[in-house]
């Protein structure tokens, strides 16, 4: 296997995910999914492997919505995917094409486009597409079509910004209704930002509904250690870096980056680039270099930069909280609150100080958000620590 840091991983090269994918297919028999994970954890690779190697009775259509910024574009993209699912000659495909012509829709390069004059009908378009796809499945009651939408939360955020929060709310509510009405269609939501952030922002604008409580959230973890070691081993062999007695270097690579496949690829790539022998010492030295690299090939700055977007006025107190936990972990809630009050007097804005005045309740809410965003984990005794040691090391040096 060759290194490919940050690139598209072929389904056949997606090591260590078979058991997880089996769980996902099993769950999809019952309900839709929300895939939650840290960035660069391999969510897209997993979905593309599922699309390429579907379980019998399932068809998964993957769509990246990163560039989708309004409801009309979203409805057009979904309709294009539905059109792909329908077989030429089927009455449902003809019905979809007739409907598209009636509303003045166009097709460019095989992609359907809703005209600007009909953009307000995006909801009708979405509902018609789901209805026709559902009708096409009625003769096959044991089969499912899965629409897997990458960067769905980012698209919602753009819709709220461009068209208003009510449009984003409408998307969520319509999709909830469509899931209930069409049980042979399953949805998967995932993306680089958590859906909970988007919904939380909508709640601040009086959004009362629970648009995802019929879906099952699955956290995508790093590779299991044995799989991470196997990946490093195959990359070392594939790049012909030399002997690695007892897989010592492969083990050091896996352990030093918390079994992140993305970082494993980067470490072996650095060995190739610098013509270094595969030894544990080399692996550790390259990690030391990577976490202070101003080019930031590992994209570690994102952990700090996204705080402003995720936490708004509380970004400062969130950053200080992470500073304190990085310095000494695990730390109990009461001890952490005391440290924040001592260190935060002159560092925090009004929102941060107000949160500390709420005492343990205010801090507990912040820590819950940091847990959801994969910064922290909570130990059995209640102490908080960084979820990933490599991120903690970088945070201490930032």
CSV table of C-alpha atoms in Angstrom, one decimal:
chain,number,residue,atom,x,y,z
A,1,UNK,CA,0.0,0.0,0.0
A,2,UNK,CA,1.2,3.5,-0.9
A,3,UNK,CA,1.0,6.6,1.3
A,4,UNK,CA,-1.8,9.0,0.5
A,5,UNK,CA,-2.0,11.7,3.2
A,6,UNK,CA,-5.3,13.5,2.9
A,7,UNK,CA,-6.1,11.9,-0.5
A,8,UNK,CA,-9.0,9.7,-1.6
A,9,UNK,CA,-8.6,6.2,-0.1
A,10,UNK,CA,-9.7,3.3,-2.3
A,11,UNK,CA,-12.4,1.2,-0.7
A,12,UNK,CA,-10.1,-1.8,-0.8
A,13,UNK,CA,-7.5,0.2,1.2
A,14,UNK,CA,-9.9,1.2,4.0
A,15,UNK,CA,-8.4,-1.0,6.7
A,16,UNK,CA,-10.1,-1.8,10.0
A,17,UNK,CA,-13.6,-0.6,9.2
A,18,UNK,CA,-15.4,-3.8,8.3
A,19,UNK,CA,-16.9,-4.4,11.8
A,20,UNK,CA,-18.0,-0.8,12.1
A,21,UNK,CA,-19.6,-0.9,8.6
A,22,UNK,CA,-21.4,-4.1,9.5
A,23,UNK,CA,-22.9,-2.3,12.5
A,24,UNK,CA,-23.9,0.6,10.3
A,25,UNK,CA,-25.7,-1.6,7.8
A,26,UNK,CA,-27.5,-3.4,10.7
A,27,UNK,CA,-28.7,-0.1,12.1
A,28,UNK,CA,-29.8,1.1,8.7
A,29,UNK,CA,-32.3,-1.8,8.7
A,30,UNK,CA,-34.1,0.2,11.5
A,31,UNK,CA,-33.4,3.9,11.0
A,32,UNK,CA,-31.2,6.6,9.6
A,33,UNK,CA,-27.8,7.6,10.9
A,34,UNK,CA,-25.9,10.6,12.1
A,35,UNK,CA,-22.1,9.9,11.9
A,36,UNK,CA,-20.2,11.9,14.5
A,37,UNK,CA,-16.5,12.1,14.4
A,38,UNK,CA,-13.4,14.3,14.6
A,39,UNK,CA,-12.1,15.7,11.4
A,40,UNK,CA,-10.0,13.4,9.3
A,41,UNK,CA,-11.4,10.3,11.0
A,42,UNK,CA,-12.4,8.7,7.8
A,43,UNK,CA,-16.1,9.3,7.6
A,44,UNK,CA,-16.1,9.9,3.9
A,45,UNK,CA,-13.9,6.8,3.3
A,46,UNK,CA,-16.4,4.7,5.2
A,47,UNK,CA,-19.4,6.0,3.2
A,48,UNK,CA,-17.6,5.5,-0.1
A,49,UNK,CA,-16.7,2.0,0.9
A,50,UNK,CA,-20.4,1.3,1.7
A,51,UNK,CA,-21.4,2.8,-1.6
A,52,UNK,CA,-18.9,0.6,-3.5
A,53,UNK,CA,-19.6,-2.6,-1.5
A,54,UNK,CA,-23.3,-2.4,-0.4
A,55,UNK,CA,-24.9,-5.0,1.7
A,56,UNK,CA,-27.5,-7.1,-0.2
A,57,UNK,CA,-30.8,-5.3,-0.3
A,58,UNK,CA,-29.2,-1.9,0.1
A,59,UNK,CA,-28.1,0.8,-2.3
A,60,UNK,CA,-26.2,3.8,-1.0
A,61,UNK,CA,-25.9,7.0,-2.9
A,62,UNK,CA,-23.1,9.3,-1.6
A,63,UNK,CA,-23.3,13.1,-2.1
A,64,UNK,CA,-20.9,15.8,-0.9
A,65,UNK,CA,-23.0,18.9,-0.1
A,66,UNK,CA,-20.1,21.2,0.8
A,67,UNK,CA,-20.7,23.5,-2.2
A,68,UNK,CA,-24.5,23.5,-1.7
A,69,UNK,CA,-25.6,26.8,-0.3
A,70,UNK,CA,-29.4,27.2,-0.8
A,71,UNK,CA,-32.6,25.1,-0.7
A,72,UNK,CA,-33.2,25.1,-4.4
A,73,UNK,CA,-29.7,23.7,-5.1
A,74,UNK,CA,-30.2,21.1,-2.4
A,75,UNK,CA,-33.6,20.0,-3.9
A,76,UNK,CA,-32.0,19.8,-7.3
A,77,UNK,CA,-29.1,17.6,-6.1
A,78,UNK,CA,-31.4,15.3,-4.3
A,79,UNK,CA,-33.6,15.0,-7.4
A,80,UNK,CA,-30.5,14.2,-9.5
A,81,UNK,CA,-29.6,11.4,-7.1
A,82,UNK,CA,-33.2,10.1,-7.2
A,83,UNK,CA,-33.1,10.1,-11.0
A,84,UNK,CA,-29.9,8.0,-10.8
A,85,UNK,CA,-31.7,5.5,-8.7
A,86,UNK,CA,-34.6,5.1,-11.1
A,87,UNK,CA,-34.3,2.7,-14.0
A,88,UNK,CA,-34.8,3.9,-17.6
A,89,UNK,CA,-38.3,2.7,-18.7
A,90,UNK,CA,-39.7,2.8,-15.2
A,91,UNK,CA,-42.9,4.8,-14.9
A,92,UNK,CA,-41.4,6.5,-11.9
A,93,UNK,CA,-38.5,7.8,-13.9
A,94,UNK,CA,-40.8,9.1,-16.6
A,95,UNK,CA,-42.9,10.7,-14.0
A,96,UNK,CA,-39.9,12.4,-12.5
A,97,UNK,CA,-38.7,13.7,-15.9
A,98,UNK,CA,-42.2,14.9,-16.8
A,99,UNK,CA,-42.4,16.8,-13.5
A,100,UNK,CA,-39.0,18.3,-14.1
A,101,UNK,CA,-40.0,19.6,-17.5
A,102,UNK,CA,-43.3,21.0,-16.2
A,103,UNK,CA,-41.5,23.2,-13.7
A,104,UNK,CA,-39.0,24.3,-16.3
A,105,UNK,CA,-36.1,22.4,-14.8
A,106,UNK,CA,-32.9,21.9,-16.9
A,107,UNK,CA,-30.2,19.3,-17.1
A,108,UNK,CA,-26.6,20.2,-17.6
A,109,UNK,CA,-24.0,17.4,-17.8
A,110,UNK,CA,-26.4,14.9,-16.3
A,111,UNK,CA,-27.2,17.2,-13.3
A,112,UNK,CA,-30.7,18.6,-12.8
A,113,UNK,CA,-31.1,22.3,-12.1
A,114,UNK,CA,-34.1,24.0,-10.7
A,115,UNK,CA,-34.7,27.4,-12.4
A,116,UNK,CA,-34.6,30.5,-10.2
A,117,UNK,CA,-38.2,31.2,-11.0
A,118,UNK,CA,-39.2,28.0,-9.3
A,119,UNK,CA,-36.8,28.1,-6.4
A,120,UNK,CA,-39.6,28.7,-3.9
A,121,UNK,CA,-40.9,25.2,-4.8
A,122,UNK,CA,-37.9,23.4,-3.5
A,123,UNK,CA,-40.0,21.7,-0.8
A,124,UNK,CA,-42.4,20.4,-3.4
A,125,UNK,CA,-39.5,19.1,-5.5
A,126,UNK,CA,-38.0,17.3,-2.6
A,127,UNK,CA,-41.3,15.7,-1.7
A,128,UNK,CA,-41.9,14.6,-5.3
A,129,UNK,CA,-38.5,13.0,-5.5
A,130,UNK,CA,-38.9,11.1,-2.3
A,131,UNK,CA,-42.4,9.9,-3.3
A,132,UNK,CA,-41.3,8.6,-6.7
A,133,UNK,CA,-38.2,6.9,-5.2
A,134,UNK,CA,-40.4,5.3,-2.5
A,135,UNK,CA,-42.9,4.2,-5.2
A,136,UNK,CA,-40.1,2.5,-7.2
A,137,UNK,CA,-39.2,0.4,-4.1
A,138,UNK,CA,-42.7,-0.8,-3.2
A,139,UNK,CA,-42.4,-3.9,-5.3
A,140,UNK,CA,-39.2,-4.8,-3.4
A,141,UNK,CA,-40.3,-4.5,0.3
A,142,UNK,CA,-37.0,-5.8,1.7
A,143,UNK,CA,-34.8,-3.3,-0.1
A,144,UNK,CA,-33.7,0.1,1.0
A,145,UNK,CA,-32.1,3.1,-0.7
A,146,UNK,CA,-29.7,5.1,1.5
A,147,UNK,CA,-29.0,8.8,0.7
A,148,UNK,CA,-25.7,9.6,2.5
A,149,UNK,CA,-25.1,13.4,2.7
A,150,UNK,CA,-21.6,14.5,3.6
A,151,UNK,CA,-21.2,18.1,4.9
A,152,UNK,CA,-25.0,18.2,5.5
A,153,UNK,CA,-24.5,20.5,8.7
A,154,UNK,CA,-22.3,22.9,6.7
A,155,UNK,CA,-25.0,23.2,4.0
A,156,UNK,CA,-27.6,23.9,6.7
A,157,UNK,CA,-25.4,26.6,8.1
A,158,UNK,CA,-25.0,28.2,4.7
A,159,UNK,CA,-28.7,28.1,4.1
A,160,UNK,CA,-29.4,29.8,7.4
A,161,UNK,CA,-26.9,32.5,6.6
A,162,UNK,CA,-28.0,33.1,3.0
A,163,UNK,CA,-31.8,32.4,3.1
A,164,UNK,CA,-32.5,32.8,6.8
A,165,UNK,CA,-32.9,30.5,9.8
A,166,UNK,CA,-36.5,29.6,9.0
A,167,UNK,CA,-35.3,28.0,5.7
A,168,UNK,CA,-32.8,25.8,7.6
A,169,UNK,CA,-35.5,24.8,10.1
A,170,UNK,CA,-37.8,24.0,7.2
A,171,UNK,CA,-35.2,21.7,5.6
A,172,UNK,CA,-34.8,19.8,8.9
A,173,UNK,CA,-38.6,19.5,9.5
A,174,UNK,CA,-39.4,18.4,6.0
A,175,UNK,CA,-36.7,15.7,6.1
A,176,UNK,CA,-38.0,14.5,9.4
A,177,UNK,CA,-41.5,14.2,7.8
A,178,UNK,CA,-40.1,12.5,4.7
A,179,UNK,CA,-38.3,9.9,6.8
A,180,UNK,CA,-41.5,9.0,8.5
A,181,UNK,CA,-43.5,8.8,5.3
A,182,UNK,CA,-41.0,6.8,3.3
A,183,UNK,CA,-39.6,3.9,5.4
A,184,UNK,CA,-37.6,2.3,2.6
A,185,UNK,CA,-35.5,5.5,2.2
A,186,UNK,CA,-32.8,6.0,4.8
A,187,UNK,CA,-30.7,9.1,5.4
A,188,UNK,CA,-27.2,9.5,6.7
A,189,UNK,CA,-26.0,12.9,7.9
A,190,UNK,CA,-22.3,13.7,8.5
A,191,UNK,CA,-19.8,16.4,8.1
A,192,UNK,CA,-16.8,18.4,9.4
A,193,UNK,CA,-19.0,20.3,11.8
A,194,UNK,CA,-21.4,18.8,14.2
A,195,UNK,CA,-25.1,18.9,13.4
A,196,UNK,CA,-25.7,19.8,17.1
A,197,UNK,CA,-24.0,23.1,16.5
A,198,UNK,CA,-26.4,24.1,13.8
A,199,UNK,CA,-29.5,23.0,15.7
A,200,UNK,CA,-28.2,24.8,18.8
A,201,UNK,CA,-27.9,28.0,16.8
A,202,UNK,CA,-31.4,27.5,15.5
A,203,UNK,CA,-32.7,27.0,19.0
A,204,UNK,CA,-31.4,30.5,19.8
A,205,UNK,CA,-33.8,31.7,17.2
A,206,UNK,CA,-36.8,29.9,18.7
A,207,UNK,CA,-36.6,26.6,16.8
A,208,UNK,CA,-38.7,24.3,19.0
A,209,UNK,CA,-38.5,21.0,17.2
A,210,UNK,CA,-36.5,17.8,17.6
A,211,UNK,CA,-35.5,17.0,14.0
A,212,UNK,CA,-33.1,14.2,14.5
A,213,UNK,CA,-34.4,12.1,17.4
A,214,UNK,CA,-35.6,9.4,15.1
A,215,UNK,CA,-32.1,8.9,13.8
A,216,UNK,CA,-29.2,7.0,15.5
A,217,UNK,CA,-25.9,8.7,16.2
A,218,UNK,CA,-22.8,6.7,15.7
A,219,UNK,CA,-19.4,8.0,16.7
A,220,UNK,CA,-16.6,7.0,14.3
A,221,UNK,CA,-13.5,6.3,16.4
A,222,UNK,CA,-9.9,6.1,15.3
A,223,UNK,CA,-8.7,2.7,14.1
A,224,UNK,CA,-8.3,-0.1,16.6
A,225,UNK,CA,-4.7,-0.4,17.6
A,226,UNK,CA,-4.1,-3.7,15.8
A,227,UNK,CA,-5.6,-2.1,12.6
A,228,UNK,CA,-3.5,1.1,13.0
A,229,UNK,CA,-0.4,-1.0,13.4
A,230,UNK,CA,-1.3,-3.1,10.3
A,231,UNK,CA,-1.9,0.1,8.3
A,232,UNK,CA,1.5,1.5,9.3
A,233,UNK,CA,3.1,-1.9,8.5
A,234,UNK,CA,1.6,-2.0,5.0
A,235,UNK,CA,2.6,1.5,4.3
A,236,UNK,CA,6.2,0.9,5.4
A,237,UNK,CA,6.3,-2.2,3.2
A,238,UNK,CA,4.5,-0.6,0.3
A,239,UNK,CA,7.0,2.3,0.2
A,240,UNK,CA,9.9,-0.1,0.6
A,241,UNK,CA,11.4,1.8,3.5
A,242,UNK,CA,13.3,-1.2,4.9
A,243,UNK,CA,13.0,-3.8,7.6
A,244,UNK,CA,10.9,-3.1,10.7
A,245,UNK,CA,11.9,-5.9,13.1
A,246,UNK,CA,8.9,-7.0,15.2
A,247,UNK,CA,6.9,-4.2,13.7
A,248,UNK,CA,8.5,-1.9,16.3
A,249,UNK,CA,8.2,1.2,14.1
A,250,UNK,CA,4.7,0.4,13.0
A,251,UNK,CA,3.6,0.1,16.7
A,252,UNK,CA,5.4,3.4,17.6
A,253,UNK,CA,3.6,5.2,14.7
A,254,UNK,CA,0.2,3.9,15.8
A,255,UNK,CA,0.7,4.7,19.4
A,256,UNK,CA,2.2,8.2,18.9
A,257,UNK,CA,-0.8,9.5,16.9
A,258,UNK,CA,-3.6,7.8,18.7
A,259,UNK,CA,-4.3,5.5,15.8
A,260,UNK,CA,-5.4,8.2,13.4
A,261,UNK,CA,-5.1,6.9,9.9
A,262,UNK,CA,-4.6,10.4,8.5
A,263,UNK,CA,-1.6,11.0,10.8
A,264,UNK,CA,-0.2,7.5,10.1
A,265,UNK,CA,-0.2,8.3,6.4
A,266,UNK,CA,1.6,11.6,7.1
A,267,UNK,CA,4.3,10.0,9.3
A,268,UNK,CA,5.2,7.3,6.7
A,269,UNK,CA,5.0,10.0,4.0
A,270,UNK,CA,7.6,12.0,5.9
A,271,UNK,CA,9.9,9.0,6.2
A,272,UNK,CA,9.6,8.5,2.4
A,273,UNK,CA,10.2,12.2,1.7
A,274,UNK,CA,13.3,12.4,3.9
A,275,UNK,CA,14.5,8.9,3.1
A,276,UNK,CA,14.5,7.8,6.8
A,277,UNK,CA,14.8,4.3,8.1
A,278,UNK,CA,11.6,3.0,9.9
A,279,UNK,CA,12.5,3.0,13.5
A,280,UNK,CA,10.5,3.9,16.7
A,281,UNK,CA,12.9,6.8,17.3
A,282,UNK,CA,12.3,8.2,13.8
A,283,UNK,CA,8.5,8.0,14.3
A,284,UNK,CA,8.6,9.9,17.6
A,285,UNK,CA,11.0,12.6,16.2
A,286,UNK,CA,8.7,13.1,13.2
A,287,UNK,CA,5.7,13.6,15.5
A,288,UNK,CA,7.7,16.2,17.5
A,289,UNK,CA,8.4,18.0,14.2
A,290,UNK,CA,4.8,17.8,13.0
A,291,UNK,CA,3.2,19.4,16.0
A,292,UNK,CA,5.4,22.5,15.7
A,293,UNK,CA,5.4,22.6,11.9
A,294,UNK,CA,4.4,26.2,10.8
A,295,UNK,CA,3.0,24.8,7.5
A,296,UNK,CA,0.6,22.7,9.6
A,297,UNK,CA,0.4,19.7,7.3
A,298,UNK,CA,-1.6,17.9,10.0
A,299,UNK,CA,-4.2,20.7,10.1
A,300,UNK,CA,-3.9,21.0,13.9
A,301,UNK,CA,-4.6,24.7,13.9
A,302,UNK,CA,-8.2,23.9,13.1
A,303,UNK,CA,-8.7,22.7,16.7
A,304,UNK,CA,-8.1,26.3,17.9
A,305,UNK,CA,-9.5,28.3,15.0
A,306,UNK,CA,-12.9,26.6,15.1
A,307,UNK,CA,-13.6,27.6,18.7
A,308,UNK,CA,-14.8,31.1,17.6
A,309,UNK,CA,-17.3,29.5,15.2
A,310,UNK,CA,-18.4,26.8,17.6
A,311,UNK,CA,-18.6,28.7,20.8
A,312,UNK,CA,-19.0,32.4,19.9
A,313,UNK,CA,-18.7,34.6,22.9
A,314,UNK,CA,-17.6,31.6,25.0
A,315,UNK,CA,-14.6,30.8,22.8
A,316,UNK,CA,-12.3,32.5,25.3
A,317,UNK,CA,-13.4,30.5,28.3
A,318,UNK,CA,-13.5,27.3,26.2
A,319,UNK,CA,-9.8,27.9,25.1
A,320,UNK,CA,-8.8,28.6,28.7
A,321,UNK,CA,-10.5,25.4,29.9
A,322,UNK,CA,-8.6,23.4,27.4
A,323,UNK,CA,-5.4,25.1,28.4
A,324,UNK,CA,-5.9,24.1,32.0
A,325,UNK,CA,-6.8,20.5,31.2
A,326,UNK,CA,-3.8,20.2,28.8
A,327,UNK,CA,-1.5,21.4,31.6
A,328,UNK,CA,-2.8,18.9,34.2
A,329,UNK,CA,-5.1,16.0,33.5
A,330,UNK,CA,-7.3,14.4,34.5
A,331,UNK,CA,-9.0,17.2,36.4
A,332,UNK,CA,-12.2,17.2,38.4
A,333,UNK,CA,-15.0,19.7,37.9
A,334,UNK,CA,-14.6,21.5,41.2
A,335,UNK,CA,-10.8,21.8,40.7
A,336,UNK,CA,-11.2,23.1,37.2
A,337,UNK,CA,-13.7,25.7,38.2
A,338,UNK,CA,-11.3,27.0,40.9
A,339,UNK,CA,-8.5,27.2,38.4
A,340,UNK,CA,-10.7,29.0,35.8
A,341,UNK,CA,-11.7,31.6,38.4
A,342,UNK,CA,-8.0,32.2,39.3
A,343,UNK,CA,-6.7,32.4,35.8
A,344,UNK,CA,-9.7,33.9,34.1
A,345,UNK,CA,-10.2,37.2,35.9
A,346,UNK,CA,-8.2,39.3,33.5
A,347,UNK,CA,-8.4,37.0,30.4
A,348,UNK,CA,-12.1,36.4,29.9
A,349,UNK,CA,-14.8,38.6,28.3
A,350,UNK,CA,-18.2,39.4,29.9
A,351,UNK,CA,-19.7,36.2,28.6
A,352,UNK,CA,-16.9,34.1,30.0
A,353,UNK,CA,-17.1,35.7,33.4
A,354,UNK,CA,-20.9,35.3,33.4
A,355,UNK,CA,-20.5,31.6,32.8
A,356,UNK,CA,-18.1,31.2,35.7
A,357,UNK,CA,-20.6,33.0,37.9
A,358,UNK,CA,-23.1,30.2,37.1
A,359,UNK,CA,-20.7,27.9,39.0
A,360,UNK,CA,-20.5,24.2,38.4
A,361,UNK,CA,-23.7,24.2,36.3
A,362,UNK,CA,-22.3,26.7,33.8
A,363,UNK,CA,-19.0,24.9,33.5
A,364,UNK,CA,-20.7,21.5,33.2
A,365,UNK,CA,-22.6,22.8,30.2
A,366,UNK,CA,-19.4,24.0,28.5
A,367,UNK,CA,-17.6,20.7,29.2
A,368,UNK,CA,-20.5,18.8,27.7
A,369,UNK,CA,-20.1,20.8,24.5
A,370,UNK,CA,-16.3,20.1,24.5
A,371,UNK,CA,-17.1,16.4,24.9
A,372,UNK,CA,-19.5,16.5,22.0
A,373,UNK,CA,-16.8,18.2,19.9
A,374,UNK,CA,-14.3,15.5,20.6
A,375,UNK,CA,-11.8,17.7,22.5
A,376,UNK,CA,-12.3,15.8,25.8
A,377,UNK,CA,-13.4,12.6,27.4
A,378,UNK,CA,-14.7,12.0,30.9
A,379,UNK,CA,-13.2,9.2,33.0
A,380,UNK,CA,-15.2,6.9,35.2
A,381,UNK,CA,-14.3,8.9,38.3
A,382,UNK,CA,-15.6,12.1,36.7
A,383,UNK,CA,-12.2,13.6,35.8
A,384,UNK,CA,-11.8,15.3,32.4
A,385,UNK,CA,-8.9,14.8,30.0
A,386,UNK,CA,-8.1,15.4,26.3
A,387,UNK,CA,-9.6,12.7,24.1
A,388,UNK,CA,-6.4,12.4,22.0
A,389,UNK,CA,-2.9,12.7,23.4
A,390,UNK,CA,-1.4,14.0,20.2
A,391,UNK,CA,-3.9,16.9,20.2
A,392,UNK,CA,-3.0,17.7,23.9
A,393,UNK,CA,0.7,17.8,23.1
A,394,UNK,CA,0.0,20.3,20.3
A,395,UNK,CA,-2.3,22.3,22.5
A,396,UNK,CA,0.4,22.7,25.1
A,397,UNK,CA,2.8,24.1,22.5
A,398,UNK,CA,0.3,26.4,20.7
